[in-house]
């Protein structure tokens, strides 16, 4: 019988108690007495978001396949339960066993989004684990960070014992074996961390010192012991077919953000968009075997009871066996009376044929991501998408019976002018005009065009890592300008405009390219009640701005200036395989508005071929020089 860490009285007093009781379909229970290692995997956001994260599903499956390890899960308690746990000193607990997280051997925290940084401290605080790695003993878990934000872990480095750089399927087994050896040989905690630092892909922040120049930039990052390498190389799964993928994914009791089976068809991307961090850090592109995907799709449908399946990839249209896979899934789903949800595909004859066959795809939900309104800006960001292709895709979609289109753009891109911003409204209007080229009898009411803009945030390991970011005031000014331009369009009654929050984006930018000097700022914000900053209702911009001022955080230094070509970045100790020289070349090409062909059209010598896998070494990439 499960022992509950929360009484019925508490559970009945909070919103959605099912977030905290565990026992979901396909969750795994083991006998603690028969396992040597207790591992708690954490997503520092609310349950519904965390349960939708594929990475944790994969790691949960991997770790629990090992007889010596029991992996459980924990998510950020919603503010109502957070308050009760603080008041009653109830330690945060894992869902499967309801045991306190502080009693586990490892706590693995996914760093998915910069605005979740204060939630990391919430997890540690409620778990009654010291916030700083330097304050922990063997009585505390080894706290590990993983995920995309670890490609610049420095703003939160003080809070982690180990940061795992790369894909999680690679070196966890080696780390856990090392941990068992530490116990058998009675190593102290620091000795274990020094040995862990010698495992490729593992970064131990407390084994490094950072020295700064007078202008505030980094002078040097230096290991403090011989065990710590000067460079940490990301870990890459070279064969995605011969690796782990859950056949029995967890099924929540309440609706999650992704309430369906997720089938990852490939990793990486060939496109080379200059703003896109994922497109760089996950290179090279690695497709999964078609037969493996067919088999795993059937197994997951059989083992979950889900009524829908979707494909996961940075660019699904670039999966070369996509037609065969999709037609197989359509037939399988038809027989089972299930739905297939398609990702955003390039609008071509194949995708329209597929969408016409899929009952789930309501003829009101096509998505385009031009990212920029003008062709000049699309060339700057290397989007590889012409206005002609966008309008042709819209025409084909409207002919196919769709009348709603969602358009995604960014404001504040490097080199942006007011003409480029106005072009966003003009492009939306041109798409609406295309609809009215249909004969009246072929139309389904008025077109419904939604143009949404987010604000450009320069990210590490992208060609734009040197670029300045706009201020919140600039973003707000341009948002108002674009809103006015939308109202001026001929078809403005068919166009709606949405925009992301500017202040949130500004703070995200500070953390994205920040350094260790931001750790006390994040800690102070948490102590003043800031967490769930990614949620509009809980974000406290006034508190954040006050703290940034008190700690004399220079927004110009972190966000608004262009970095020097030779400046040392906080993340330069990481080797992602894609070279700094390649990214600098791409930044210079962006300034000139030059397009770089995708990987299948011609290799640009990014450096990812060193991993010995993927499209770049299959003989189709051309000259890598």
PDB file of C-alpha atoms in Angstrom, residues 425-430 432-433 436 446-447 484-495:
ATOM      1  CA  UNK A 425       1.743  42.895 -41.515  1.00  0.00           C
ATOM      2  CA  UNK A 426       2.058  43.013 -45.308  1.00  0.00           C
ATOM      3  CA  UNK A 427       2.796  39.278 -45.543  1.00  0.00           C
ATOM      4  CA  UNK A 428      -0.204  38.436 -43.349  1.00  0.00           C
ATOM      5  CA  UNK A 429      -2.343  40.633 -45.615  1.00  0.00           C
ATOM      6  CA  UNK A 430      -1.001  38.927 -48.755  1.00  0.00           C
ATOM      7  CA  UNK A 432      -5.427  36.754 -46.578  1.00  0.00           C
ATOM      8  CA  UNK A 433      -5.630  38.123 -50.137  1.00  0.00           C
ATOM      9  CA  UNK A 436     -10.026  35.694 -51.699  1.00  0.00           C
ATOM     10  CA  UNK A 446     -13.601  34.682 -44.064  1.00  0.00           C
ATOM     11  CA  UNK A 447      -9.986  33.665 -43.595  1.00  0.00           C
ATOM     12  CA  UNK A 484      -0.731  49.735 -36.042  1.00  0.00           C
ATOM     13  CA  UNK A 485       0.525  48.370 -39.349  1.00  0.00           C
ATOM     14  CA  UNK A 486      -1.766  45.340 -39.061  1.00  0.00           C
ATOM     15  CA  UNK A 487      -4.739  47.692 -38.658  1.00  0.00           C
ATOM     16  CA  UNK A 488      -3.758  49.514 -41.856  1.00  0.00           C
ATOM     17  CA  UNK A 489      -4.002  46.386 -44.027  1.00  0.00           C
ATOM     18  CA  UNK A 490      -6.811  45.926 -46.536  1.00  0.00           C
ATOM     19  CA  UNK A 491      -7.809  42.570 -45.036  1.00  0.00           C
ATOM     20  CA  UNK A 492      -7.213  43.595 -41.421  1.00  0.00           C
ATOM     21  CA  UNK A 493     -10.588  42.204 -40.338  1.00  0.00           C
ATOM     22  CA  UNK A 494      -9.187  38.757 -41.166  1.00  0.00           C
ATOM     23  CA  UNK A 495      -5.932  39.278 -39.212  1.00  0.00           C
TER      24      UNK A 495
END
